[in-house]
């Protein structure tokens, strides 16, 4: 026995400090939570059957689908635009710098809600959209604004432009976090500035960029609900339309919340793996994947159990 | 040495036969704001030679090195490497700035090793070495990999190919950085205090690699405080102080019978 756990011989017999405050605090919180749970569970104004019924309702599901679609398109476009704006902001061209700065100022400084409604009314401002050479009569394509910019397109444009303003600052901070020596090393190897940006600076900046971008993605998912204002049939709009008919507002809001929570939870998994990928080389030991962590956790529980079992056996002897 | 094709400047070194120097500096001046850090430097580096730049800190030796591959632009004078003006084009007596892409092309002939290694932390040792030959010089990947493994063997780190810089000691990182610069098969190697950031017991390995390079006939310009290395490996020692070349000559001349008072004072302090 002693050979399997030799360190125990050196363990001092220490009585752990008693912490009665912790017990009291925990008890109070648990009682309060239980009371709240009971208030919800026994509430006659909340019909749980309705929640279950509408959770997988086809209209709700199509809303979820559209919410995901809007999020993916807007976030992708915003990320690309953000890199461009950040590059403009850091370029030596004073016009570019000024344009990028004003863009960020304008789109961060006005409410997203207002921006969405403005894009929804875009047809009132410009009734036709023309592709041609400015200040001449040469026109390549011309289209009616209302056929080109539907409510959905307007919503995606609004979310993209707003998100790009925030994300460009995240990208910029990521680029600033890369050591100047990296640029010099790349230059000394004959890399052009563009090559250096793509292969050396951006991959390192990504490590700093990804966590706040994850935050932005979560905001984006939830902000799609604002598109209900311009009647885009995403999750929240669908839910409010259903509840307008059956007057189950609270139940449908809970359904909507469950779906948003589910989407956000699922999306945190790829973020973890992205962080891991771009963090490669930044620490001595590669960080664990979620699966590895889970395995180690269950493993450690087993070890603890084993330890306890052995200790009991020892005490009996 | 049989390995000179990888380790030395190899086939390109035939240029040394004519007597124009591989690197020529004429009246090089550099200002940072109002502070003049290089006050008219003339220097020649011949192919196959090792030149060591010595001097107190702030004397301009690192700046001079960084001017050779145009990491710093110069305010006066001319620098040519391999007969080509660095960073500029001369037309009708006027200097024209080169496009960054053209400067990048010039730098492929000039390898550089930094005090703080500056390895790319998101790439393994092998990837660090292979990146520029594949992506910049556009050489075939299989050849580059073979060359890179050979270089790793030369710096004694073939077992560390898959490690990231954060997993390597300073001395190992610096040897990888040397291999990375050599992988582009440059005509000249610049070393900017390559051992100054290392723990004392790790300095030896890096200096050993540099001595091997010198023996294989690599053209090197080395900014260093390692008097022992300069004495044994250098063909020419250049002593700088306050932005000018105070004294230059063979190691014996400069170390054993320094003519200038400032050189004498410096050597007394470091020896």
PDB file of N, CA and C in Angstrom, chain A residues 179 181-182 184-193 195 199-201 203-204 278 280-286, chain B residues 66 69 71 100-101 104 107-108 110 112 114 118-123 131-132 135-136 164 166-167 180-181 184:
ATOM      1  N   UNK A 179       4.277  42.386 -32.508  1.00  0.00           N
ATOM      2  CA  UNK A 179       5.568  43.024 -32.263  1.00  0.00           C
ATOM      3  C   UNK A 179       6.180  43.578 -33.559  1.00  0.00           C
ATOM      4  N   UNK A 181       9.157  43.744 -34.395  1.00  0.00           N
ATOM      5  CA  UNK A 181      10.220  42.866 -34.886  1.00  0.00           C
ATOM      6  C   UNK A 181       9.739  41.869 -35.927  1.00  0.00           C
ATOM      7  N   UNK A 182       8.447  41.507 -35.859  1.00  0.00           N
ATOM      8  CA  UNK A 182       7.893  40.562 -36.825  1.00  0.00           C
ATOM      9  C   UNK A 182       7.899  41.157 -38.230  1.00  0.00           C
ATOM     10  N   UNK A 184       9.901  43.509 -39.247  1.00  0.00           N
ATOM     11  CA  UNK A 184      11.295  43.627 -39.687  1.00  0.00           C
ATOM     12  C   UNK A 184      11.833  42.288 -40.169  1.00  0.00           C
ATOM     13  N   UNK A 185      11.514  41.225 -39.424  1.00  0.00           N
ATOM     14  CA  UNK A 185      11.983  39.905 -39.829  1.00  0.00           C
ATOM     15  C   UNK A 185      11.400  39.533 -41.189  1.00  0.00           C
ATOM     16  N   UNK A 186      10.103  39.797 -41.365  1.00  0.00           N
ATOM     17  CA  UNK A 186       9.456  39.491 -42.647  1.00  0.00           C
ATOM     18  C   UNK A 186      10.108  40.295 -43.767  1.00  0.00           C
ATOM     19  N   UNK A 187      10.353  41.584 -43.498  1.00  0.00           N
ATOM     20  CA  UNK A 187      10.973  42.429 -44.517  1.00  0.00           C
ATOM     21  C   UNK A 187      12.360  41.920 -44.863  1.00  0.00           C
ATOM     22  N   UNK A 188      13.116  41.511 -43.838  1.00  0.00           N
ATOM     23  CA  UNK A 188      14.494  41.084 -44.089  1.00  0.00           C
ATOM     24  C   UNK A 188      14.542  39.799 -44.916  1.00  0.00           C
ATOM     25  N   UNK A 189      13.430  39.044 -44.929  1.00  0.00           N
ATOM     26  CA  UNK A 189      13.382  37.824 -45.734  1.00  0.00           C
ATOM     27  C   UNK A 189      12.878  38.099 -47.147  1.00  0.00           C
ATOM     28  N   UNK A 190      12.639  39.372 -47.450  1.00  0.00           N
ATOM     29  CA  UNK A 190      12.215  39.736 -48.801  1.00  0.00           C
ATOM     30  C   UNK A 190      10.717  39.655 -49.011  1.00  0.00           C
ATOM     31  N   UNK A 191       9.930  39.619 -47.909  1.00  0.00           N
ATOM     32  CA  UNK A 191       8.472  39.571 -48.077  1.00  0.00           C
ATOM     33  C   UNK A 191       7.960  40.972 -48.406  1.00  0.00           C
ATOM     34  N   UNK A 192       7.032  41.041 -49.336  1.00  0.00           N
ATOM     35  CA  UNK A 192       6.394  42.317 -49.644  1.00  0.00           C
ATOM     36  C   UNK A 192       5.446  42.657 -48.501  1.00  0.00           C
ATOM     37  N   UNK A 193       5.084  43.947 -48.345  1.00  0.00           N
ATOM     38  CA  UNK A 193       4.182  44.309 -47.244  1.00  0.00           C
ATOM     39  C   UNK A 193       2.878  43.504 -47.267  1.00  0.00           C
ATOM     40  N   UNK A 195       2.335  40.459 -48.517  1.00  0.00           N
ATOM     41  CA  UNK A 195       2.603  39.073 -48.118  1.00  0.00           C
ATOM     42  C   UNK A 195       2.797  38.991 -46.607  1.00  0.00           C
ATOM     43  N   UNK A 199       0.538  36.603 -44.167  1.00  0.00           N
ATOM     44  CA  UNK A 199       1.143  35.379 -43.649  1.00  0.00           C
ATOM     45  C   UNK A 199       1.748  35.546 -42.257  1.00  0.00           C
ATOM     46  N   UNK A 200       2.149  36.772 -41.923  1.00  0.00           N
ATOM     47  CA  UNK A 200       2.854  36.980 -40.651  1.00  0.00           C
ATOM     48  C   UNK A 200       2.007  37.762 -39.649  1.00  0.00           C
ATOM     49  N   UNK A 201       1.500  38.936 -40.081  1.00  0.00           N
ATOM     50  CA  UNK A 201       0.841  39.812 -39.111  1.00  0.00           C
ATOM     51  C   UNK A 201      -0.581  39.350 -38.791  1.00  0.00           C
ATOM     52  N   UNK A 203      -2.220  36.380 -39.046  1.00  0.00           N
ATOM     53  CA  UNK A 203      -2.395  35.178 -38.209  1.00  0.00           C
ATOM     54  C   UNK A 203      -2.082  35.428 -36.735  1.00  0.00           C
ATOM     55  N   UNK A 204      -1.104  36.306 -36.478  1.00  0.00           N
ATOM     56  CA  UNK A 204      -0.780  36.594 -35.076  1.00  0.00           C
ATOM     57  C   UNK A 204      -1.816  37.516 -34.456  1.00  0.00           C
ATOM     58  N   UNK A 278      -5.502  29.654 -33.599  1.00  0.00           N
ATOM     59  CA  UNK A 278      -4.673  30.854 -33.759  1.00  0.00           C
ATOM     60  C   UNK A 278      -3.766  31.093 -32.552  1.00  0.00           C
ATOM     61  N   UNK A 280      -1.867  28.799 -31.474  1.00  0.00           N
ATOM     62  CA  UNK A 280      -0.799  27.803 -31.557  1.00  0.00           C
ATOM     63  C   UNK A 280       0.555  28.498 -31.495  1.00  0.00           C
ATOM     64  N   UNK A 281       1.439  27.912 -30.710  1.00  0.00           N
ATOM     65  CA  UNK A 281       2.772  28.493 -30.607  1.00  0.00           C
ATOM     66  C   UNK A 281       2.880  29.601 -29.584  1.00  0.00           C
ATOM     67  N   UNK A 282       1.726  30.071 -29.044  1.00  0.00           N
ATOM     68  CA  UNK A 282       1.807  31.195 -28.113  1.00  0.00           C
ATOM     69  C   UNK A 282       2.115  30.731 -26.698  1.00  0.00           C
ATOM     70  N   UNK A 283       1.919  29.456 -26.429  1.00  0.00           N
ATOM     71  CA  UNK A 283       2.269  28.932 -25.111  1.00  0.00           C
ATOM     72  C   UNK A 283       3.131  27.689 -25.295  1.00  0.00           C
ATOM     73  N   UNK A 284       3.787  27.305 -24.238  1.00  0.00           N
ATOM     74  CA  UNK A 284       4.654  26.129 -24.325  1.00  0.00           C
ATOM     75  C   UNK A 284       3.855  24.872 -24.640  1.00  0.00           C
ATOM     76  N   UNK A 285       2.682  24.758 -23.987  1.00  0.00           N
ATOM     77  CA  UNK A 285       1.847  23.593 -24.239  1.00  0.00           C
ATOM     78  C   UNK A 285       0.600  24.009 -25.005  1.00  0.00           C
ATOM     79  N   UNK A 286       0.322  23.270 -26.055  1.00  0.00           N
ATOM     80  CA  UNK A 286      -0.884  23.530 -26.831  1.00  0.00           C
ATOM     81  C   UNK A 286      -2.089  23.411 -25.915  1.00  0.00           C
TER      82      UNK A 286
ATOM     83  N   UNK B  66      21.398  48.084 -40.182  1.00  0.00           N
ATOM     84  CA  UNK B  66      20.010  48.134 -40.656  1.00  0.00           C
ATOM     85  C   UNK B  66      19.855  48.971 -41.912  1.00  0.00           C
ATOM     86  N   UNK B  69      20.318  46.709 -45.372  1.00  0.00           N
ATOM     87  CA  UNK B  69      19.170  46.083 -46.045  1.00  0.00           C
ATOM     88  C   UNK B  69      17.947  47.006 -46.049  1.00  0.00           C
ATOM     89  N   UNK B  71      16.291  48.560 -43.825  1.00  0.00           N
ATOM     90  CA  UNK B  71      15.293  48.632 -42.755  1.00  0.00           C
ATOM     91  C   UNK B  71      15.236  50.076 -42.262  1.00  0.00           C
ATOM     92  N   UNK B 100       8.115  49.428 -52.406  1.00  0.00           N
ATOM     93  CA  UNK B 100       8.394  48.413 -51.385  1.00  0.00           C
ATOM     94  C   UNK B 100       8.619  47.008 -51.959  1.00  0.00           C
ATOM     95  N   UNK B 101       7.916  46.696 -53.047  1.00  0.00           N
ATOM     96  CA  UNK B 101       8.104  45.371 -53.657  1.00  0.00           C
ATOM     97  C   UNK B 101       9.513  45.217 -54.214  1.00  0.00           C
ATOM     98  N   UNK B 104      11.845  44.783 -51.375  1.00  0.00           N
ATOM     99  CA  UNK B 104      11.700  43.403 -50.890  1.00  0.00           C
ATOM    100  C   UNK B 104      12.561  42.467 -51.730  1.00  0.00           C
ATOM    101  N   UNK B 107      16.130  42.688 -50.788  1.00  0.00           N
ATOM    102  CA  UNK B 107      16.430  42.117 -49.474  1.00  0.00           C
ATOM    103  C   UNK B 107      16.594  40.602 -49.523  1.00  0.00           C
ATOM    104  N   UNK B 108      16.105  39.965 -50.580  1.00  0.00           N
ATOM    105  CA  UNK B 108      16.247  38.502 -50.662  1.00  0.00           C
ATOM    106  C   UNK B 108      17.715  38.102 -50.748  1.00  0.00           C
ATOM    107  N   UNK B 110      19.967  39.595 -49.016  1.00  0.00           N
ATOM    108  CA  UNK B 110      20.603  40.031 -47.770  1.00  0.00           C
ATOM    109  C   UNK B 110      19.906  39.372 -46.591  1.00  0.00           C
ATOM    110  N   UNK B 112      19.295  38.484 -42.593  1.00  0.00           N
ATOM    111  CA  UNK B 112      19.532  39.225 -41.356  1.00  0.00           C
ATOM    112  C   UNK B 112      19.127  38.407 -40.142  1.00  0.00           C
ATOM    113  N   UNK B 114      18.472  38.862 -35.981  1.00  0.00           N
ATOM    114  CA  UNK B 114      18.176  39.952 -35.053  1.00  0.00           C
ATOM    115  C   UNK B 114      18.587  39.598 -33.616  1.00  0.00           C
ATOM    116  N   UNK B 118      13.177  37.263 -33.397  1.00  0.00           N
ATOM    117  CA  UNK B 118      12.037  37.584 -34.253  1.00  0.00           C
ATOM    118  C   UNK B 118      11.564  36.404 -35.097  1.00  0.00           C
ATOM    119  N   UNK B 119      11.571  35.215 -34.515  1.00  0.00           N
ATOM    120  CA  UNK B 119      10.963  34.082 -35.213  1.00  0.00           C
ATOM    121  C   UNK B 119       9.458  34.310 -35.269  1.00  0.00           C
ATOM    122  N   UNK B 120       8.795  33.704 -36.267  1.00  0.00           N
ATOM    123  CA  UNK B 120       7.352  33.824 -36.363  1.00  0.00           C
ATOM    124  C   UNK B 120       6.728  32.836 -35.367  1.00  0.00           C
ATOM    125  N   UNK B 121       6.071  33.339 -34.310  1.00  0.00           N
ATOM    126  CA  UNK B 121       5.659  32.449 -33.217  1.00  0.00           C
ATOM    127  C   UNK B 121       4.562  31.460 -33.607  1.00  0.00           C
ATOM    128  N   UNK B 122       3.829  31.751 -34.678  1.00  0.00           N
ATOM    129  CA  UNK B 122       2.730  30.861 -35.060  1.00  0.00           C
ATOM    130  C   UNK B 122       3.179  29.777 -36.029  1.00  0.00           C
ATOM    131  N   UNK B 123       4.477  29.716 -36.281  1.00  0.00           N
ATOM    132  CA  UNK B 123       4.991  28.676 -37.170  1.00  0.00           C
ATOM    133  C   UNK B 123       6.013  27.835 -36.421  1.00  0.00           C
ATOM    134  N   UNK B 131       9.084  29.168 -44.945  1.00  0.00           N
ATOM    135  CA  UNK B 131       8.093  30.156 -45.387  1.00  0.00           C
ATOM    136  C   UNK B 131       8.584  31.020 -46.554  1.00  0.00           C
ATOM    137  N   UNK B 132       9.717  31.680 -46.369  1.00  0.00           N
ATOM    138  CA  UNK B 132      10.174  32.616 -47.407  1.00  0.00           C
ATOM    139  C   UNK B 132      10.654  31.910 -48.682  1.00  0.00           C
ATOM    140  N   UNK B 135       7.208  30.852 -50.289  1.00  0.00           N
ATOM    141  CA  UNK B 135       6.251  31.918 -50.583  1.00  0.00           C
ATOM    142  C   UNK B 135       6.856  33.112 -51.288  1.00  0.00           C
ATOM    143  N   UNK B 136       8.134  33.373 -51.070  1.00  0.00           N
ATOM    144  CA  UNK B 136       8.765  34.560 -51.647  1.00  0.00           C
ATOM    145  C   UNK B 136       9.632  34.184 -52.849  1.00  0.00           C
ATOM    146  N   UNK B 164       7.442  24.809 -31.750  1.00  0.00           N
ATOM    147  CA  UNK B 164       7.183  26.237 -31.912  1.00  0.00           C
ATOM    148  C   UNK B 164       8.265  27.020 -31.163  1.00  0.00           C
ATOM    149  N   UNK B 166       8.167  29.212 -28.936  1.00  0.00           N
ATOM    150  CA  UNK B 166       7.963  29.332 -27.490  1.00  0.00           C
ATOM    151  C   UNK B 166       8.453  28.093 -26.748  1.00  0.00           C
ATOM    152  N   UNK B 167       8.622  26.998 -27.476  1.00  0.00           N
ATOM    153  CA  UNK B 167       9.065  25.758 -26.834  1.00  0.00           C
ATOM    154  C   UNK B 167      10.583  25.587 -26.910  1.00  0.00           C
ATOM    155  N   UNK B 180      16.868  30.197 -40.848  1.00  0.00           N
ATOM    156  CA  UNK B 180      15.793  30.830 -41.624  1.00  0.00           C
ATOM    157  C   UNK B 180      16.365  31.842 -42.623  1.00  0.00           C
ATOM    158  N   UNK B 181      17.337  32.633 -42.152  1.00  0.00           N
ATOM    159  CA  UNK B 181      17.945  33.627 -43.045  1.00  0.00           C
ATOM    160  C   UNK B 181      18.750  32.942 -44.145  1.00  0.00           C
ATOM    161  N   UNK B 184      17.157  31.444 -47.611  1.00  0.00           N
ATOM    162  CA  UNK B 184      16.935  32.234 -48.827  1.00  0.00           C
ATOM    163  C   UNK B 184      18.179  32.271 -49.708  1.00  0.00           C
TER     164      UNK B 184
END
